[in-house]
Amino acid sequence: MKKAVCIMSGGMDSTLCAVLAKKQGYDIVALHFDYNQRTMSREKRAFKEICDKIGVVKKVELDVSFISDIGANALTDLSMDIRKDGVADDVPNTYVPFRNGIFISIAAALAEKEGAEALFIGVVEEDSSGYPDCSDEFIKSINDAINKGTKDSTNIKIHMPLVHLSKADIVKSSLQNNSPLELTWSCYENEDEACGLCDSCRLRLNGFELAGAKDPIRYKNLNSKIKL
């Protein structure tokens, strides 16, 4: 059976990628990273519940807390405030320097070890916070580097099925493919109820609104319409 490593944060995008990978007939190795992010325990819970729900047997959880030692981002540095005034054109301080590059490199090592031919990641370029390591160009470039730096018998293809979709498209596809949206977690700030104000919450809520659907998770701030 063909095998794929799926990088899964517990969020809506990576969950849909895993669902799509299973529908394409891949045996999934689910890979989750802990890096001392603010919502680490909530993301880990989401990851485990999602894997159970969609029938993923092999789960790999890795401690990459050195990312928080590097710092320079509001997800791991509690002295920095997370932006809550809307999505802007600049790269926000929730960007973790080269996080996807680190994640993909580790995932590639796991894929080579497992004999996996595919690696799935839920990057979104078109409708996102503008993180530079979420671009189509970057993923294709690192894919080339992976296949140059692994054994001749290793040939890994990185799949990024959401990269050019809008959040509304992702919501619609999640509903069409029975992705367990109710188990996913996107908030950067809280672990009990999603804040509704950070970039990730705003993008998610906007996607549901444009898709004409109701988000099944709970939010602290939904008294008025939150705009991007």
mmCIF file of C-alpha atoms in Angstrom:
data_model
loop_
_atom_site.group_PDB
_atom_site.id
_atom_site.type_symbol
_atom_site.label_atom_id
_atom_site.label_comp_id
_atom_site.label_asym_id
_atom_site.label_seq_id
_atom_site.Cartn_x
_atom_site.Cartn_y
_atom_site.Cartn_z
ATOM 1 C CA MET A 1 0.000 0.000 0.000
ATOM 2 C CA LYS A 2 1.327 3.467 -0.820
ATOM 3 C CA LYS A 3 2.313 5.496 2.216
ATOM 4 C CA ALA A 4 2.282 9.205 3.080
ATOM 5 C CA VAL A 5 3.588 11.259 5.972
ATOM 6 C CA CYS A 6 0.997 13.903 6.885
ATOM 7 C CA ILE A 7 2.122 16.885 8.955
ATOM 8 C CA MET A 8 -0.855 17.483 11.248
ATOM 9 C CA SER A 9 -1.115 20.423 13.633
ATOM 10 C CA GLY A 10 -4.676 19.741 14.729
ATOM 11 C CA GLY A 11 -5.924 22.598 12.577
ATOM 12 C CA MET A 12 -8.573 22.703 9.873
ATOM 13 C CA ASP A 13 -6.172 22.781 6.914
ATOM 14 C CA SER A 14 -3.839 19.921 7.846
ATOM 15 C CA THR A 15 -6.818 17.804 8.886
ATOM 16 C CA LEU A 16 -8.392 18.190 5.457
ATOM 17 C CA CYS A 17 -5.057 17.221 3.867
ATOM 18 C CA ALA A 18 -4.998 14.005 5.890
ATOM 19 C CA VAL A 19 -8.599 13.219 4.915
ATOM 20 C CA LEU A 20 -7.772 13.801 1.242
ATOM 21 C CA ALA A 21 -4.652 11.635 1.506
ATOM 22 C CA LYS A 22 -6.711 8.774 2.920
ATOM 23 C CA LYS A 23 -9.272 9.184 0.132
ATOM 24 C CA GLN A 24 -6.419 8.890 -2.371
ATOM 25 C CA GLY A 25 -5.534 5.512 -0.892
ATOM 26 C CA TYR A 26 -2.506 6.416 1.201
ATOM 27 C CA ASP A 27 -1.612 4.650 4.422
ATOM 28 C CA ILE A 28 -0.945 7.622 6.689
ATOM 29 C CA VAL A 29 1.845 8.275 9.131
ATOM 30 C CA ALA A 30 0.562 11.259 11.112
ATOM 31 C CA LEU A 31 3.289 13.620 12.307
ATOM 32 C CA HIS A 32 2.720 16.224 15.023
ATOM 33 C CA PHE A 33 5.206 18.730 16.450
ATOM 34 C CA ASP A 34 5.361 20.241 19.936
ATOM 35 C CA TYR A 35 7.453 23.398 20.131
ATOM 36 C CA ASN A 36 6.216 25.035 23.348
ATOM 37 C CA GLN A 37 3.627 27.053 21.476
ATOM 38 C CA ARG A 38 0.907 28.769 23.503
ATOM 39 C CA THR A 39 -1.796 26.284 22.567
ATOM 40 C CA MET A 40 0.438 23.197 22.545
ATOM 41 C CA SER A 41 -1.728 20.993 24.770
ATOM 42 C CA ARG A 42 -4.919 21.926 22.912
ATOM 43 C CA GLU A 43 -3.329 21.240 19.530
ATOM 44 C CA LYS A 44 -2.021 17.873 20.753
ATOM 45 C CA ARG A 45 -5.503 16.939 21.969
ATOM 46 C CA ALA A 46 -6.987 17.909 18.604
ATOM 47 C CA PHE A 47 -4.334 15.890 16.766
ATOM 48 C CA LYS A 48 -5.059 12.742 18.764
ATOM 49 C CA GLU A 49 -8.840 13.072 18.500
ATOM 50 C CA ILE A 50 -8.658 13.709 14.738
ATOM 51 C CA CYS A 51 -6.408 10.699 14.169
ATOM 52 C CA ASP A 52 -8.825 8.499 16.097
ATOM 53 C CA LYS A 53 -11.789 9.882 14.180
ATOM 54 C CA ILE A 54 -10.357 9.379 10.698
ATOM 55 C CA GLY A 55 -8.730 6.048 11.494
ATOM 56 C CA VAL A 56 -5.030 6.894 11.513
ATOM 57 C CA VAL A 57 -3.117 4.150 13.291
ATOM 58 C CA LYS A 58 0.481 5.329 13.189
ATOM 59 C CA LYS A 59 1.032 8.602 15.044
ATOM 60 C CA VAL A 60 4.424 10.239 15.622
ATOM 61 C CA GLU A 61 4.726 13.124 18.088
ATOM 62 C CA LEU A 62 8.058 14.935 18.192
ATOM 63 C CA ASP A 63 9.472 17.476 20.631
ATOM 64 C CA VAL A 64 11.046 20.318 18.666
ATOM 65 C CA SER A 65 11.187 22.760 21.569
ATOM 66 C CA PHE A 66 14.441 24.199 20.229
ATOM 67 C CA ILE A 67 12.138 26.331 18.069
ATOM 68 C CA SER A 68 11.009 28.176 21.196
ATOM 69 C CA ASP A 69 14.660 28.604 22.214
ATOM 70 C CA ILE A 70 15.210 30.468 18.942
ATOM 71 C CA GLY A 71 12.155 32.598 19.698
ATOM 72 C CA ALA A 72 11.390 35.754 17.696
ATOM 73 C CA ASN A 73 7.679 34.946 17.488
ATOM 74 C CA ALA A 74 4.558 35.514 19.574
ATOM 75 C CA LEU A 75 3.505 31.864 19.523
ATOM 76 C CA THR A 76 6.368 30.814 21.800
ATOM 77 C CA ASP A 77 7.378 34.109 23.427
ATOM 78 C CA LEU A 78 4.717 35.085 25.973
ATOM 79 C CA SER A 79 6.237 38.542 26.348
ATOM 80 C CA MET A 80 5.045 39.351 22.814
ATOM 81 C CA ASP A 81 1.406 40.230 22.194
ATOM 82 C CA ILE A 82 -0.472 38.436 19.445
ATOM 83 C CA ARG A 83 -2.019 40.828 16.953
ATOM 84 C CA LYS A 84 -5.786 41.067 17.380
ATOM 85 C CA ASP A 85 -6.609 44.105 15.263
ATOM 86 C CA GLY A 86 -7.055 42.312 11.960
ATOM 87 C CA VAL A 87 -5.073 40.689 9.166
ATOM 88 C CA ALA A 88 -2.588 43.133 7.608
ATOM 89 C CA ASP A 89 -0.244 43.104 4.618
ATOM 90 C CA ASP A 90 2.937 42.678 6.650
ATOM 91 C CA VAL A 91 4.121 39.347 8.067
ATOM 92 C CA PRO A 92 2.712 39.156 11.625
ATOM 93 C CA ASN A 93 4.724 38.321 14.725
ATOM 94 C CA THR A 94 3.022 34.915 14.849
ATOM 95 C CA TYR A 95 5.319 33.873 11.995
ATOM 96 C CA VAL A 96 7.743 31.321 13.436
ATOM 97 C CA PRO A 97 11.037 31.703 11.519
ATOM 98 C CA PHE A 98 11.359 28.936 8.918
ATOM 99 C CA ARG A 99 8.977 26.665 10.850
ATOM 100 C CA ASN A 100 7.681 24.859 7.777
ATOM 101 C CA GLY A 101 11.215 24.397 6.502
ATOM 102 C CA ILE A 102 12.115 22.715 9.806
ATOM 103 C CA PHE A 103 8.926 20.639 9.867
ATOM 104 C CA ILE A 104 9.302 19.486 6.269
ATOM 105 C CA SER A 105 12.953 18.544 6.744
ATOM 106 C CA ILE A 106 12.072 16.335 9.719
ATOM 107 C CA ALA A 107 9.049 14.930 7.901
ATOM 108 C CA ALA A 108 11.262 14.046 4.940
ATOM 109 C CA ALA A 109 13.610 12.094 7.223
ATOM 110 C CA LEU A 110 10.613 10.222 8.633
ATOM 111 C CA ALA A 111 9.242 9.603 5.138
ATOM 112 C CA GLU A 112 12.575 8.146 4.010
ATOM 113 C CA LYS A 113 12.709 5.904 7.082
ATOM 114 C CA GLU A 114 9.101 4.757 6.549
ATOM 115 C CA GLY A 115 9.498 4.249 2.807
ATOM 116 C CA ALA A 116 6.777 6.832 2.142
ATOM 117 C CA GLU A 117 6.461 8.261 -1.325
ATOM 118 C CA ALA A 118 4.389 11.295 -0.358
ATOM 119 C CA LEU A 119 4.371 14.078 2.187
ATOM 120 C CA PHE A 120 1.209 16.125 2.750
ATOM 121 C CA ILE A 121 1.214 19.615 4.249
ATOM 122 C CA GLY A 122 -1.700 22.041 4.620
ATOM 123 C CA VAL A 123 -0.010 25.252 3.544
ATOM 124 C CA VAL A 124 -2.267 28.006 2.195
ATOM 125 C CA GLU A 125 -0.753 30.826 0.149
ATOM 126 C CA GLU A 126 -3.727 32.594 -1.383
ATOM 127 C CA ASP A 127 -5.843 33.361 1.702
ATOM 128 C CA SER A 128 -3.554 33.467 4.717
ATOM 129 C CA SER A 129 -1.411 35.628 7.003
ATOM 130 C CA GLY A 130 1.332 35.833 4.370
ATOM 131 C CA TYR A 131 3.916 33.555 5.961
ATOM 132 C CA PRO A 132 6.831 33.207 3.498
ATOM 133 C CA ASP A 133 7.245 29.465 4.152
ATOM 134 C CA CYS A 134 3.688 28.729 2.978
ATOM 135 C CA SER A 135 4.242 29.575 -0.676
ATOM 136 C CA ASP A 136 3.957 27.209 -3.614
ATOM 137 C CA GLU A 137 7.432 28.280 -4.769
ATOM 138 C CA PHE A 138 9.046 27.545 -1.409
ATOM 139 C CA ILE A 139 7.478 24.090 -1.071
ATOM 140 C CA LYS A 140 8.541 23.107 -4.599
ATOM 141 C CA SER A 141 12.079 24.323 -3.912
ATOM 142 C CA ILE A 142 12.431 22.379 -0.673
ATOM 143 C CA ASN A 143 10.943 19.319 -2.399
ATOM 144 C CA ASP A 144 13.777 19.472 -4.937
ATOM 145 C CA ALA A 145 16.337 19.793 -2.139
ATOM 146 C CA ILE A 146 14.888 16.791 -0.285
ATOM 147 C CA ASN A 147 15.242 14.520 -3.290
ATOM 148 C CA LYS A 148 18.798 15.728 -3.854
ATOM 149 C CA GLY A 149 19.705 15.058 -0.232
ATOM 150 C CA THR A 150 18.217 11.583 0.208
ATOM 151 C CA LYS A 151 19.077 8.125 -1.109
ATOM 152 C CA ASP A 152 18.784 7.474 -4.834
ATOM 153 C CA SER A 153 15.979 5.031 -4.084
ATOM 154 C CA THR A 154 14.034 7.727 -2.223
ATOM 155 C CA ASN A 155 11.653 9.873 -4.234
ATOM 156 C CA ILE A 156 9.308 11.955 -2.108
ATOM 157 C CA LYS A 157 6.620 14.221 -3.530
ATOM 158 C CA ILE A 158 5.247 16.990 -1.318
ATOM 159 C CA HIS A 159 1.512 17.435 -1.804
ATOM 160 C CA MET A 160 -0.021 20.806 -0.924
ATOM 161 C CA PRO A 161 -3.628 20.438 -2.119
ATOM 162 C CA LEU A 162 -4.845 23.615 -0.390
ATOM 163 C CA VAL A 163 -2.105 26.048 -1.366
ATOM 164 C CA HIS A 164 -4.187 28.018 -3.899
ATOM 165 C CA LEU A 165 -7.578 27.653 -2.203
ATOM 166 C CA SER A 166 -9.450 30.300 -0.259
ATOM 167 C CA LYS A 167 -10.508 29.586 3.321
ATOM 168 C CA ALA A 168 -14.088 29.410 2.083
ATOM 169 C CA ASP A 169 -13.053 26.736 -0.425
ATOM 170 C CA ILE A 170 -11.302 24.843 2.374
ATOM 171 C CA VAL A 171 -14.433 24.957 4.534
ATOM 172 C CA LYS A 172 -16.563 23.723 1.629
ATOM 173 C CA SER A 173 -14.131 20.914 0.824
ATOM 174 C CA SER A 174 -13.961 19.949 4.508
ATOM 175 C CA LEU A 175 -17.747 19.630 4.611
ATOM 176 C CA GLN A 176 -17.896 17.726 1.328
ATOM 177 C CA ASN A 177 -15.235 15.265 2.465
ATOM 178 C CA ASN A 178 -16.566 14.818 6.024
ATOM 179 C CA SER A 179 -13.445 16.257 7.594
ATOM 180 C CA PRO A 180 -14.031 16.502 11.382
ATOM 181 C CA LEU A 181 -14.095 20.287 11.671
ATOM 182 C CA GLU A 182 -15.604 20.052 15.151
ATOM 183 C CA LEU A 183 -12.367 18.507 16.447
ATOM 184 C CA THR A 184 -9.972 20.996 14.850
ATOM 185 C CA TRP A 185 -8.252 23.893 16.613
ATOM 186 C CA SER A 186 -6.939 27.049 14.951
ATOM 187 C CA CYS A 187 -6.656 29.690 17.687
ATOM 188 C CA TYR A 188 -3.206 31.067 18.527
ATOM 189 C CA GLU A 189 -4.210 32.482 21.911
ATOM 190 C CA ASN A 190 -6.513 30.265 23.975
ATOM 191 C CA GLU A 191 -6.934 26.599 24.814
ATOM 192 C CA ASP A 192 -10.515 26.597 26.157
ATOM 193 C CA GLU A 193 -12.520 28.767 23.777
ATOM 194 C CA ALA A 194 -11.017 30.199 20.578
ATOM 195 C CA CYS A 195 -10.343 33.929 20.936
ATOM 196 C CA GLY A 196 -12.011 34.934 17.665
ATOM 197 C CA LEU A 197 -9.592 37.851 17.256
ATOM 198 C CA CYS A 198 -6.169 36.508 16.244
ATOM 199 C CA ASP A 199 -5.247 36.168 12.562
ATOM 200 C CA SER A 200 -5.932 32.455 12.536
ATOM 201 C CA CYS A 201 -9.390 32.814 14.100
ATOM 202 C CA ARG A 202 -10.332 35.689 11.790
ATOM 203 C CA LEU A 203 -9.293 33.786 8.661
ATOM 204 C CA ARG A 204 -11.171 30.705 9.817
ATOM 205 C CA LEU A 205 -14.346 32.601 10.740
ATOM 206 C CA ASN A 206 -14.246 34.553 7.485
ATOM 207 C CA GLY A 207 -13.950 31.282 5.577
ATOM 208 C CA PHE A 208 -17.023 29.854 7.283
ATOM 209 C CA GLU A 209 -18.988 33.055 6.691
ATOM 210 C CA LEU A 210 -18.139 33.144 2.977
ATOM 211 C CA ALA A 211 -18.926 29.435 2.678
ATOM 212 C CA GLY A 212 -22.333 30.011 4.260
ATOM 213 C CA ALA A 213 -21.594 27.540 7.038
ATOM 214 C CA LYS A 214 -21.450 27.653 10.850
ATOM 215 C CA ASP A 215 -18.181 26.935 12.608
ATOM 216 C CA PRO A 216 -18.799 24.100 15.110
ATOM 217 C CA ILE A 217 -16.186 25.222 17.668
ATOM 218 C CA ARG A 218 -16.763 27.787 20.443
ATOM 219 C CA TYR A 219 -15.440 31.352 20.425
ATOM 220 C CA LYS A 220 -15.064 33.970 23.143
ATOM 221 C CA ASN A 221 -15.649 36.920 20.814
ATOM 222 C CA LEU A 222 -18.614 36.541 18.518
ATOM 223 C CA ASN A 223 -20.853 39.360 19.752
ATOM 224 C CA SER A 224 -20.311 41.299 16.550
ATOM 225 C CA LYS A 225 -18.992 40.369 13.136
ATOM 226 C CA ILE A 226 -15.214 40.169 13.223
ATOM 227 C CA LYS A 227 -13.704 41.444 10.008
ATOM 228 C CA LEU A 228 -10.335 40.616 8.542
#
